[in-house]
Amino acid sequence: EATKLGAFDLLSKPLDRDKLLVTVRNAIQQAKISEEYEKLQEHVEGKRRILGESAKMKEILAVIHQVAPTDARVLITGENGTGKELIAHALHRGSKRNAKQFVEVNCAAIPSEMIESELFGHEKGSFTGATALRIGKFEQADGGTLFLDEIGDMSLQAQAKVLRALEEGTIERVGGSKLIPVDVRVLSATNKKLEEEIGKGNFRNDLFHRLNVIPVHAPALREHRDDIPVLVQSFIEDVCTRNGIARKTISDDAMNVLLQRDWPGNVRELKNAVERLVILSHGSSIDIDVLDVFGGSSGDQTGSLEVSGTFQEFKERAEAMFIKKQLEIHKWNVTKTAEAMEIQRSHLYTKMKRYGLAKDDEGEE
């Protein structure tokens, strides 16, 4: 009864000195291990924090706070790189199942012929190569949370078995005949529009409704740009810490450039970009001069360059695009833009007039 209430060990009277010393030593060692584990867990969970102070992110955090303590299934949608996995972890962390396993399955990364074995396990000898019994993800997550990432890429055959598992609370290993009860909360995520996939015959309508009890949409980064400074500062700190680099800051001009980009790869792309900037920048500050590491990536705010027409027309379009980008970088300050481009200010004015580049409220000239 005492050990159930938290006692480390029991000592009977009269006390044995050697046993007492061993017990105390073991208790201290166990306490240190527990403390180290808690610190490690805090570090890992810290990396999984959902960052953002925008209205959209506050709305998501509010939904997580309300839904996490329940066993309701949640379908998380959104583009690649928007943090769908972080939302799933937050839901598990806030649930009554948080002391149990969080098991993740990337349905897109597993060959269709192996997905059933991965999810439900298999019996020894059930197919060629099945040399031992395998416990599937559903059984591993028993009592905890199962996160089915990229659920839209799952085969129809596997979808049917997942549906049965959700409806009946039991699974059957591949090659087996025994029904195994499982107590699992299922969270799922996809970057596909499942309603469209249903129309194409690629996804089961009944499974969709089973999974989509609580829908949560992870917004694209371009939809909450005001969170970029918070994300950038966090990523800078993380990169510096991991690589033993002295803490760096980022200039306002450099931050403004990051704010103007489209970020088609969303938060994941921003994180990778910040890591490049921290590592490639000299000194203690990330300034605008290092941003050429982006080159002409797909996230460029200037958009795609049309390649139709004559060569002369193409050159003019490219020049207009380049000048516009430089003006935006320098907040439409013509003097600074001309200096950066190493041309006369009057020459820049001529080209701006030629290409119709103007801003109502220009900076100091």
mmCIF file of C-alpha atoms in Angstrom:
data_model
loop_
_atom_site.group_PDB
_atom_site.id
_atom_site.type_symbol
_atom_site.label_atom_id
_atom_site.label_comp_id
_atom_site.label_asym_id
_atom_site.label_seq_id
_atom_site.Cartn_x
_atom_site.Cartn_y
_atom_site.Cartn_z
ATOM 1 C CA GLU A 1 0.000 0.000 0.000
ATOM 2 C CA ALA A 2 2.856 2.379 0.859
ATOM 3 C CA THR A 3 4.632 1.767 -2.454
ATOM 4 C CA LYS A 4 1.379 2.452 -4.296
ATOM 5 C CA LEU A 5 1.254 5.818 -2.556
ATOM 6 C CA GLY A 6 4.788 6.676 -3.696
ATOM 7 C CA ALA A 7 7.201 5.062 -1.248
ATOM 8 C CA PHE A 8 10.486 4.037 -2.918
ATOM 9 C CA ASP A 9 11.103 0.954 -0.750
ATOM 10 C CA LEU A 10 10.233 -0.635 2.590
ATOM 11 C CA LEU A 11 12.688 -1.121 5.444
ATOM 12 C CA SER A 12 11.893 -3.482 8.274
ATOM 13 C CA LYS A 13 12.997 -3.057 11.865
ATOM 14 C CA PRO A 14 15.543 -3.444 13.223
ATOM 15 C CA LEU A 15 17.275 -1.451 10.473
ATOM 16 C CA ASP A 16 20.182 -3.028 8.662
ATOM 17 C CA ARG A 17 22.870 -0.370 8.105
ATOM 18 C CA ASP A 18 24.128 -1.747 4.785
ATOM 19 C CA LYS A 19 20.625 -2.195 3.393
ATOM 20 C CA LEU A 20 19.709 1.315 4.506
ATOM 21 C CA LEU A 21 22.722 2.808 2.666
ATOM 22 C CA VAL A 22 21.968 0.835 -0.508
ATOM 23 C CA THR A 23 18.306 1.849 -0.435
ATOM 24 C CA VAL A 24 19.126 5.545 0.075
ATOM 25 C CA ARG A 25 21.751 5.422 -2.689
ATOM 26 C CA ASN A 26 19.266 3.792 -5.080
ATOM 27 C CA ALA A 27 16.577 6.331 -4.185
ATOM 28 C CA ILE A 28 18.950 9.246 -4.887
ATOM 29 C CA GLN A 29 20.010 7.672 -8.188
ATOM 30 C CA GLN A 30 16.391 7.101 -9.188
ATOM 31 C CA ALA A 31 15.546 10.721 -8.325
ATOM 32 C CA LYS A 32 18.424 11.967 -10.513
ATOM 33 C CA ILE A 33 17.283 9.777 -13.405
ATOM 34 C CA SER A 34 13.727 11.066 -13.041
ATOM 35 C CA GLU A 35 14.959 14.679 -12.957
ATOM 36 C CA GLU A 36 17.112 14.163 -16.079
ATOM 37 C CA TYR A 37 14.179 12.532 -17.846
ATOM 38 C CA GLU A 38 11.888 15.429 -16.971
ATOM 39 C CA LYS A 39 14.471 17.942 -18.266
ATOM 40 C CA LEU A 40 14.860 15.954 -21.482
ATOM 41 C CA GLN A 41 11.095 15.758 -21.877
ATOM 42 C CA GLU A 42 10.771 19.517 -21.325
ATOM 43 C CA HIS A 43 13.479 20.110 -23.957
ATOM 44 C CA VAL A 44 11.756 17.869 -26.496
ATOM 45 C CA GLU A 45 8.313 19.299 -25.794
ATOM 46 C CA GLY A 46 9.780 22.793 -26.035
ATOM 47 C CA LYS A 47 10.765 22.048 -29.626
ATOM 48 C CA ARG A 48 7.171 20.994 -30.280
ATOM 49 C CA ARG A 49 5.616 24.199 -28.969
ATOM 50 C CA ILE A 50 3.176 25.952 -31.254
ATOM 51 C CA LEU A 51 4.558 29.460 -31.721
ATOM 52 C CA GLY A 52 2.465 32.418 -32.762
ATOM 53 C CA GLU A 53 0.496 35.329 -31.400
ATOM 54 C CA SER A 54 -1.754 36.036 -34.378
ATOM 55 C CA ALA A 55 -5.537 35.698 -34.247
ATOM 56 C CA LYS A 56 -5.402 32.535 -36.370
ATOM 57 C CA MET A 57 -2.917 30.812 -34.060
ATOM 58 C CA LYS A 58 -4.787 31.885 -30.936
ATOM 59 C CA GLU A 59 -7.921 30.347 -32.444
ATOM 60 C CA ILE A 60 -6.120 27.039 -33.018
ATOM 61 C CA LEU A 61 -4.694 27.045 -29.487
ATOM 62 C CA ALA A 62 -8.180 27.668 -28.094
ATOM 63 C CA VAL A 63 -9.568 24.683 -30.030
ATOM 64 C CA ILE A 64 -6.697 22.497 -28.805
ATOM 65 C CA HIS A 65 -7.339 23.575 -25.207
ATOM 66 C CA GLN A 66 -11.026 22.688 -25.532
ATOM 67 C CA VAL A 67 -10.679 19.431 -27.470
ATOM 68 C CA ALA A 68 -7.476 17.893 -26.048
ATOM 69 C CA PRO A 69 -8.975 16.534 -22.776
ATOM 70 C CA THR A 70 -11.642 14.608 -24.705
ATOM 71 C CA ASP A 71 -11.318 11.427 -26.768
ATOM 72 C CA ALA A 72 -12.786 13.073 -29.876
ATOM 73 C CA ARG A 73 -11.065 12.258 -33.138
ATOM 74 C CA VAL A 74 -9.451 15.236 -34.878
ATOM 75 C CA LEU A 75 -8.689 15.687 -38.576
ATOM 76 C CA ILE A 76 -5.912 18.244 -39.117
ATOM 77 C CA THR A 77 -5.708 19.759 -42.600
ATOM 78 C CA GLY A 78 -3.256 22.165 -44.159
ATOM 79 C CA GLU A 79 -0.414 22.559 -46.631
ATOM 80 C CA ASN A 80 2.955 20.878 -46.161
ATOM 81 C CA GLY A 81 5.115 22.564 -43.546
ATOM 82 C CA THR A 82 2.287 24.243 -41.618
ATOM 83 C CA GLY A 83 2.852 22.329 -38.364
ATOM 84 C CA LYS A 84 0.107 19.700 -38.454
ATOM 85 C CA GLU A 85 2.296 17.325 -36.428
ATOM 86 C CA LEU A 86 2.770 19.993 -33.733
ATOM 87 C CA ILE A 87 -1.004 20.280 -33.378
ATOM 88 C CA ALA A 88 -1.269 16.502 -32.982
ATOM 89 C CA HIS A 89 1.422 16.488 -30.281
ATOM 90 C CA ALA A 90 -0.325 19.354 -28.468
ATOM 91 C CA LEU A 91 -3.606 17.434 -28.503
ATOM 92 C CA HIS A 92 -1.919 14.376 -27.010
ATOM 93 C CA ARG A 93 0.003 16.440 -24.460
ATOM 94 C CA GLY A 94 -3.215 18.012 -23.198
ATOM 95 C CA SER A 95 -5.155 14.747 -23.075
ATOM 96 C CA LYS A 96 -5.769 12.262 -20.275
ATOM 97 C CA ARG A 97 -3.716 9.815 -22.364
ATOM 98 C CA ASN A 98 -0.492 11.854 -22.174
ATOM 99 C CA ALA A 99 1.237 9.334 -19.896
ATOM 100 C CA LYS A 100 0.842 6.689 -22.614
ATOM 101 C CA GLN A 101 2.386 6.369 -26.059
ATOM 102 C CA PHE A 102 2.072 8.862 -28.909
ATOM 103 C CA VAL A 103 2.558 6.692 -32.002
ATOM 104 C CA GLU A 104 2.976 8.312 -35.404
ATOM 105 C CA VAL A 105 2.516 6.688 -38.794
ATOM 106 C CA ASN A 106 3.358 8.474 -42.043
ATOM 107 C CA CYS A 107 0.965 6.763 -44.432
ATOM 108 C CA ALA A 108 2.657 8.295 -47.490
ATOM 109 C CA ALA A 109 6.062 6.853 -46.571
ATOM 110 C CA ILE A 110 4.929 3.213 -46.293
ATOM 111 C CA PRO A 111 4.410 1.079 -49.422
ATOM 112 C CA SER A 112 0.748 0.167 -49.914
ATOM 113 C CA GLU A 113 1.491 -3.558 -49.601
ATOM 114 C CA MET A 114 3.087 -2.976 -46.162
ATOM 115 C CA ILE A 115 0.661 -0.478 -44.610
ATOM 116 C CA GLU A 116 -1.645 -3.125 -43.123
ATOM 117 C CA SER A 117 1.257 -4.935 -41.463
ATOM 118 C CA GLU A 118 2.548 -1.603 -40.149
ATOM 119 C CA LEU A 119 -0.814 -0.622 -38.663
ATOM 120 C CA PHE A 120 -2.158 -3.962 -37.446
ATOM 121 C CA GLY A 121 0.942 -6.131 -37.134
ATOM 122 C CA HIS A 122 1.343 -9.644 -38.483
ATOM 123 C CA GLU A 123 1.687 -13.201 -37.281
ATOM 124 C CA LYS A 124 4.855 -15.194 -37.828
ATOM 125 C CA GLY A 125 4.821 -16.879 -41.243
ATOM 126 C CA SER A 126 1.807 -14.890 -42.478
ATOM 127 C CA PHE A 127 3.716 -13.893 -45.638
ATOM 128 C CA THR A 128 7.175 -14.193 -47.163
ATOM 129 C CA GLY A 129 9.615 -12.403 -44.889
ATOM 130 C CA ALA A 130 7.375 -12.519 -41.810
ATOM 131 C CA THR A 131 9.931 -14.401 -39.729
ATOM 132 C CA ALA A 132 8.577 -13.203 -36.390
ATOM 133 C CA LEU A 133 5.420 -11.849 -34.827
ATOM 134 C CA ARG A 134 5.120 -8.090 -35.290
ATOM 135 C CA ILE A 135 3.087 -5.752 -33.083
ATOM 136 C CA GLY A 136 1.370 -3.064 -35.168
ATOM 137 C CA LYS A 137 0.958 0.633 -34.451
ATOM 138 C CA PHE A 138 -2.607 0.244 -33.164
ATOM 139 C CA GLU A 139 -1.437 -2.156 -30.454
ATOM 140 C CA GLN A 140 1.625 -0.013 -29.677
ATOM 141 C CA ALA A 141 -0.665 2.978 -29.119
ATOM 142 C CA ASP A 142 -3.077 1.082 -26.850
ATOM 143 C CA GLY A 143 -4.172 3.450 -24.099
ATOM 144 C CA GLY A 144 -2.545 6.361 -25.913
ATOM 145 C CA THR A 145 -2.772 8.270 -29.185
ATOM 146 C CA LEU A 146 -2.287 7.088 -32.767
ATOM 147 C CA PHE A 147 -1.431 9.840 -35.268
ATOM 148 C CA LEU A 148 -2.129 8.896 -38.895
ATOM 149 C CA ASP A 149 -0.190 11.487 -40.893
ATOM 150 C CA GLU A 150 -0.899 11.888 -44.625
ATOM 151 C CA ILE A 151 -4.065 9.786 -44.225
ATOM 152 C CA GLY A 152 -5.125 10.790 -47.749
ATOM 153 C CA ASP A 153 -2.394 8.552 -49.181
ATOM 154 C CA MET A 154 -3.673 5.371 -47.526
ATOM 155 C CA SER A 155 -4.919 2.582 -49.786
ATOM 156 C CA LEU A 156 -8.652 1.829 -49.914
ATOM 157 C CA GLN A 157 -8.065 -1.668 -48.546
ATOM 158 C CA ALA A 158 -6.226 -0.307 -45.511
ATOM 159 C CA GLN A 159 -8.917 2.366 -45.088
ATOM 160 C CA ALA A 160 -11.544 -0.370 -44.745
ATOM 161 C CA LYS A 161 -9.580 -2.033 -41.941
ATOM 162 C CA VAL A 162 -8.977 1.266 -40.156
ATOM 163 C CA LEU A 163 -12.715 1.974 -40.354
ATOM 164 C CA ARG A 164 -13.499 -1.384 -38.755
ATOM 165 C CA ALA A 165 -10.938 -0.762 -36.016
ATOM 166 C CA LEU A 166 -12.561 2.587 -35.236
ATOM 167 C CA GLU A 167 -16.078 1.166 -35.264
ATOM 168 C CA GLU A 168 -15.420 -1.994 -33.260
ATOM 169 C CA GLY A 169 -12.403 -1.075 -31.147
ATOM 170 C CA THR A 170 -10.622 -4.250 -32.241
ATOM 171 C CA ILE A 171 -7.912 -5.134 -34.756
ATOM 172 C CA GLU A 172 -6.787 -8.344 -36.402
ATOM 173 C CA ARG A 173 -3.150 -8.957 -37.262
ATOM 174 C CA VAL A 174 -2.277 -9.889 -40.834
ATOM 175 C CA GLY A 175 -2.396 -13.691 -41.036
ATOM 176 C CA GLY A 176 -4.205 -13.944 -37.726
ATOM 177 C CA SER A 177 -7.783 -14.784 -36.749
ATOM 178 C CA LYS A 178 -7.921 -13.406 -33.220
ATOM 179 C CA LEU A 179 -9.648 -10.088 -32.570
ATOM 180 C CA ILE A 180 -7.487 -7.904 -30.310
ATOM 181 C CA PRO A 181 -9.176 -5.081 -28.380
ATOM 182 C CA VAL A 182 -7.432 -1.698 -28.583
ATOM 183 C CA ASP A 183 -8.179 1.542 -26.752
ATOM 184 C CA VAL A 184 -6.756 4.242 -29.012
ATOM 185 C CA ARG A 185 -7.511 7.868 -29.725
ATOM 186 C CA VAL A 186 -6.935 8.476 -33.438
ATOM 187 C CA LEU A 187 -5.716 11.807 -34.781
ATOM 188 C CA SER A 188 -5.147 12.204 -38.512
ATOM 189 C CA ALA A 189 -3.705 14.786 -40.869
ATOM 190 C CA THR A 190 -3.577 15.431 -44.597
ATOM 191 C CA ASN A 191 -2.526 18.066 -47.098
ATOM 192 C CA LYS A 192 -5.195 16.828 -49.523
ATOM 193 C CA LYS A 193 -8.807 17.942 -49.875
ATOM 194 C CA LEU A 194 -10.445 14.701 -48.778
ATOM 195 C CA GLU A 195 -13.882 15.743 -50.068
ATOM 196 C CA GLU A 196 -12.369 15.895 -53.563
ATOM 197 C CA GLU A 197 -10.595 12.564 -53.021
ATOM 198 C CA ILE A 198 -13.956 11.032 -52.055
ATOM 199 C CA GLY A 199 -15.428 12.300 -55.327
ATOM 200 C CA LYS A 200 -12.556 10.695 -57.238
ATOM 201 C CA GLY A 201 -13.084 7.390 -55.449
ATOM 202 C CA ASN A 202 -9.729 7.585 -53.643
ATOM 203 C CA PHE A 203 -11.059 7.951 -50.099
ATOM 204 C CA ARG A 204 -13.934 6.361 -48.215
ATOM 205 C CA ASN A 205 -16.760 8.711 -47.297
ATOM 206 C CA ASP A 206 -17.627 6.736 -44.135
ATOM 207 C CA LEU A 207 -14.027 6.835 -42.894
ATOM 208 C CA PHE A 208 -13.861 10.575 -43.555
ATOM 209 C CA HIS A 209 -16.828 11.190 -41.296
ATOM 210 C CA ARG A 210 -15.353 8.927 -38.604
ATOM 211 C CA LEU A 211 -12.092 10.886 -38.620
ATOM 212 C CA ASN A 212 -13.515 14.377 -39.114
ATOM 213 C CA VAL A 213 -15.299 14.698 -35.766
ATOM 214 C CA ILE A 214 -13.320 17.852 -34.948
ATOM 215 C CA PRO A 215 -11.746 19.562 -37.976
ATOM 216 C CA VAL A 216 -8.697 21.758 -37.373
ATOM 217 C CA HIS A 217 -7.074 23.697 -40.213
ATOM 218 C CA ALA A 218 -3.404 24.683 -39.971
ATOM 219 C CA PRO A 219 -3.097 27.983 -41.881
ATOM 220 C CA ALA A 220 -0.397 28.676 -44.447
ATOM 221 C CA LEU A 221 2.322 31.021 -43.201
ATOM 222 C CA ARG A 222 1.264 33.689 -45.708
ATOM 223 C CA GLU A 223 -2.084 33.809 -43.862
ATOM 224 C CA HIS A 224 -0.453 34.808 -40.564
ATOM 225 C CA ARG A 225 2.662 36.753 -41.560
ATOM 226 C CA ASP A 226 2.587 38.682 -38.277
ATOM 227 C CA ASP A 227 3.875 35.517 -36.578
ATOM 228 C CA ILE A 228 7.068 35.507 -38.679
ATOM 229 C CA PRO A 229 9.128 37.686 -36.251
ATOM 230 C CA VAL A 230 8.261 35.391 -33.317
ATOM 231 C CA LEU A 231 9.141 32.305 -35.353
ATOM 232 C CA VAL A 232 12.381 33.802 -36.670
ATOM 233 C CA GLN A 233 13.620 34.784 -33.200
ATOM 234 C CA SER A 234 12.845 31.297 -31.875
ATOM 235 C CA PHE A 235 14.584 29.596 -34.810
ATOM 236 C CA ILE A 236 17.668 31.825 -34.455
ATOM 237 C CA GLU A 237 17.962 30.911 -30.776
ATOM 238 C CA ASP A 238 17.537 27.210 -31.540
ATOM 239 C CA VAL A 239 20.147 27.169 -34.341
ATOM 240 C CA CYS A 240 22.676 29.091 -32.232
ATOM 241 C CA THR A 241 22.162 26.751 -29.272
ATOM 242 C CA ARG A 242 22.425 23.554 -31.318
ATOM 243 C CA ASN A 243 25.554 24.667 -33.162
ATOM 244 C CA GLY A 244 27.377 26.416 -30.318
ATOM 245 C CA ILE A 245 27.131 29.779 -32.091
ATOM 246 C CA ALA A 246 27.049 33.038 -30.140
ATOM 247 C CA ARG A 247 23.551 34.513 -30.037
ATOM 248 C CA LYS A 248 22.725 36.551 -33.159
ATOM 249 C CA THR A 249 20.202 39.254 -33.891
ATOM 250 C CA ILE A 250 18.451 40.119 -37.152
ATOM 251 C CA SER A 251 18.215 43.629 -38.598
ATOM 252 C CA ASP A 252 14.870 45.309 -39.285
ATOM 253 C CA ASP A 253 15.637 45.429 -43.027
ATOM 254 C CA ALA A 254 16.366 41.688 -43.137
ATOM 255 C CA MET A 255 13.227 40.930 -41.140
ATOM 256 C CA ASN A 256 11.153 43.044 -43.552
ATOM 257 C CA VAL A 257 12.426 40.964 -46.471
ATOM 258 C CA LEU A 258 11.403 37.764 -44.680
ATOM 259 C CA LEU A 259 7.977 39.283 -43.994
ATOM 260 C CA GLN A 260 7.465 40.032 -47.702
ATOM 261 C CA ARG A 261 8.155 36.519 -48.949
ATOM 262 C CA ASP A 262 5.389 34.051 -49.847
ATOM 263 C CA TRP A 263 6.960 31.009 -48.121
ATOM 264 C CA PRO A 264 5.282 28.267 -50.196
ATOM 265 C CA GLY A 265 6.987 25.731 -47.925
ATOM 266 C CA ASN A 266 5.458 27.509 -44.914
ATOM 267 C CA VAL A 267 7.023 27.320 -41.433
ATOM 268 C CA ARG A 268 9.305 24.443 -42.420
ATOM 269 C CA GLU A 269 10.801 26.516 -45.247
ATOM 270 C CA LEU A 270 11.196 29.528 -42.955
ATOM 271 C CA LYS A 271 12.976 27.408 -40.350
ATOM 272 C CA ASN A 272 15.427 26.030 -42.913
ATOM 273 C CA ALA A 273 16.011 29.521 -44.309
ATOM 274 C CA VAL A 274 16.783 30.941 -40.861
ATOM 275 C CA GLU A 275 19.262 28.138 -40.237
ATOM 276 C CA ARG A 276 21.089 29.039 -43.474
ATOM 277 C CA LEU A 277 21.091 32.722 -42.528
ATOM 278 C CA VAL A 278 22.503 32.087 -39.054
ATOM 279 C CA ILE A 279 25.269 29.820 -40.321
ATOM 280 C CA LEU A 280 26.240 31.908 -43.369
ATOM 281 C CA SER A 281 26.065 35.360 -41.749
ATOM 282 C CA HIS A 282 29.211 36.967 -40.351
ATOM 283 C CA GLY A 283 29.335 38.749 -37.034
ATOM 284 C CA SER A 284 26.571 38.963 -34.475
ATOM 285 C CA SER A 285 23.852 40.321 -36.770
ATOM 286 C CA ILE A 286 21.956 38.913 -39.743
ATOM 287 C CA ASP A 287 21.719 41.787 -42.190
ATOM 288 C CA ILE A 288 20.164 42.289 -45.581
ATOM 289 C CA ASP A 289 23.405 41.531 -47.454
ATOM 290 C CA VAL A 290 23.241 37.828 -46.539
ATOM 291 C CA LEU A 291 19.737 37.357 -47.922
ATOM 292 C CA ASP A 292 21.099 36.610 -51.412
ATOM 293 C CA VAL A 293 21.391 33.000 -50.162
ATOM 294 C CA PHE A 294 17.745 32.719 -51.199
ATOM 295 C CA GLY A 295 18.582 33.384 -54.840
ATOM 296 C CA GLY A 296 15.510 33.084 -57.032
ATOM 297 C CA SER A 297 13.664 30.522 -54.962
ATOM 298 C CA SER A 298 10.022 29.771 -55.410
ATOM 299 C CA GLY A 299 9.189 31.854 -52.417
ATOM 300 C CA ASP A 300 10.266 35.049 -54.192
ATOM 301 C CA GLN A 301 7.586 37.665 -53.725
ATOM 302 C CA THR A 302 8.183 38.996 -57.245
ATOM 303 C CA GLY A 303 6.464 35.959 -58.722
ATOM 304 C CA SER A 304 7.240 33.933 -61.849
ATOM 305 C CA LEU A 305 9.049 35.483 -64.771
ATOM 306 C CA GLU A 306 7.180 34.966 -68.027
ATOM 307 C CA VAL A 307 9.473 33.632 -70.766
ATOM 308 C CA SER A 308 7.267 34.285 -73.783
ATOM 309 C CA GLY A 309 7.883 36.994 -76.423
ATOM 310 C CA THR A 310 11.191 38.241 -77.807
ATOM 311 C CA PHE A 311 14.512 38.176 -75.995
ATOM 312 C CA GLN A 312 14.401 41.967 -75.626
ATOM 313 C CA GLU A 313 10.945 41.794 -74.020
ATOM 314 C CA PHE A 314 12.172 39.122 -71.623
ATOM 315 C CA LYS A 315 15.161 41.260 -70.615
ATOM 316 C CA GLU A 316 12.893 44.225 -69.924
ATOM 317 C CA ARG A 317 10.546 42.123 -67.772
ATOM 318 C CA ALA A 318 13.519 40.748 -65.833
ATOM 319 C CA GLU A 319 14.979 44.218 -65.312
ATOM 320 C CA ALA A 320 11.641 45.622 -64.130
ATOM 321 C CA MET A 321 11.225 42.722 -61.695
ATOM 322 C CA PHE A 322 14.754 43.166 -60.332
ATOM 323 C CA ILE A 323 14.358 46.920 -59.827
ATOM 324 C CA LYS A 324 10.977 46.476 -58.130
ATOM 325 C CA LYS A 325 12.441 43.912 -55.720
ATOM 326 C CA GLN A 326 15.368 46.191 -54.862
ATOM 327 C CA LEU A 327 12.993 49.102 -54.236
ATOM 328 C CA GLU A 328 10.871 46.949 -51.944
ATOM 329 C CA ILE A 329 13.942 45.732 -50.031
ATOM 330 C CA HIS A 330 15.013 49.332 -49.443
ATOM 331 C CA LYS A 331 11.476 50.479 -48.618
ATOM 332 C CA TRP A 332 11.266 52.480 -51.846
ATOM 333 C CA ASN A 333 14.165 54.707 -50.805
ATOM 334 C CA VAL A 334 15.494 55.660 -54.243
ATOM 335 C CA THR A 335 18.890 56.877 -53.016
ATOM 336 C CA LYS A 336 19.650 53.660 -51.096
ATOM 337 C CA THR A 337 18.324 51.518 -53.942
ATOM 338 C CA ALA A 338 20.507 53.304 -56.492
ATOM 339 C CA GLU A 339 23.555 52.866 -54.244
ATOM 340 C CA ALA A 340 22.817 49.162 -53.798
ATOM 341 C CA MET A 341 22.436 48.735 -57.575
ATOM 342 C CA GLU A 342 25.557 50.872 -58.188
ATOM 343 C CA ILE A 343 23.829 53.168 -60.672
ATOM 344 C CA GLN A 344 23.061 56.882 -60.759
ATOM 345 C CA ARG A 345 19.886 57.976 -59.022
ATOM 346 C CA SER A 346 18.732 59.773 -62.184
ATOM 347 C CA HIS A 347 19.254 56.553 -64.132
ATOM 348 C CA LEU A 348 17.085 54.666 -61.627
ATOM 349 C CA TYR A 349 14.356 57.321 -61.883
ATOM 350 C CA THR A 350 14.375 56.923 -65.679
ATOM 351 C CA LYS A 351 13.938 53.165 -65.441
ATOM 352 C CA MET A 352 11.210 53.483 -62.790
ATOM 353 C CA LYS A 353 9.302 55.813 -65.097
ATOM 354 C CA ARG A 354 9.858 53.484 -68.054
ATOM 355 C CA TYR A 355 8.470 50.464 -66.219
ATOM 356 C CA GLY A 356 5.761 52.320 -64.320
ATOM 357 C CA LEU A 357 7.279 51.599 -60.907
ATOM 358 C CA ALA A 358 5.952 54.002 -58.309
ATOM 359 C CA LYS A 359 4.688 54.100 -54.763
ATOM 360 C CA ASP A 360 2.315 56.678 -53.324
ATOM 361 C CA ASP A 361 4.325 57.219 -50.153
ATOM 362 C CA GLU A 362 8.017 56.842 -50.990
ATOM 363 C CA GLY A 363 10.788 56.974 -48.407
ATOM 364 C CA GLU A 364 13.476 59.633 -48.058
ATOM 365 C CA GLU A 365 15.284 60.322 -51.290
#
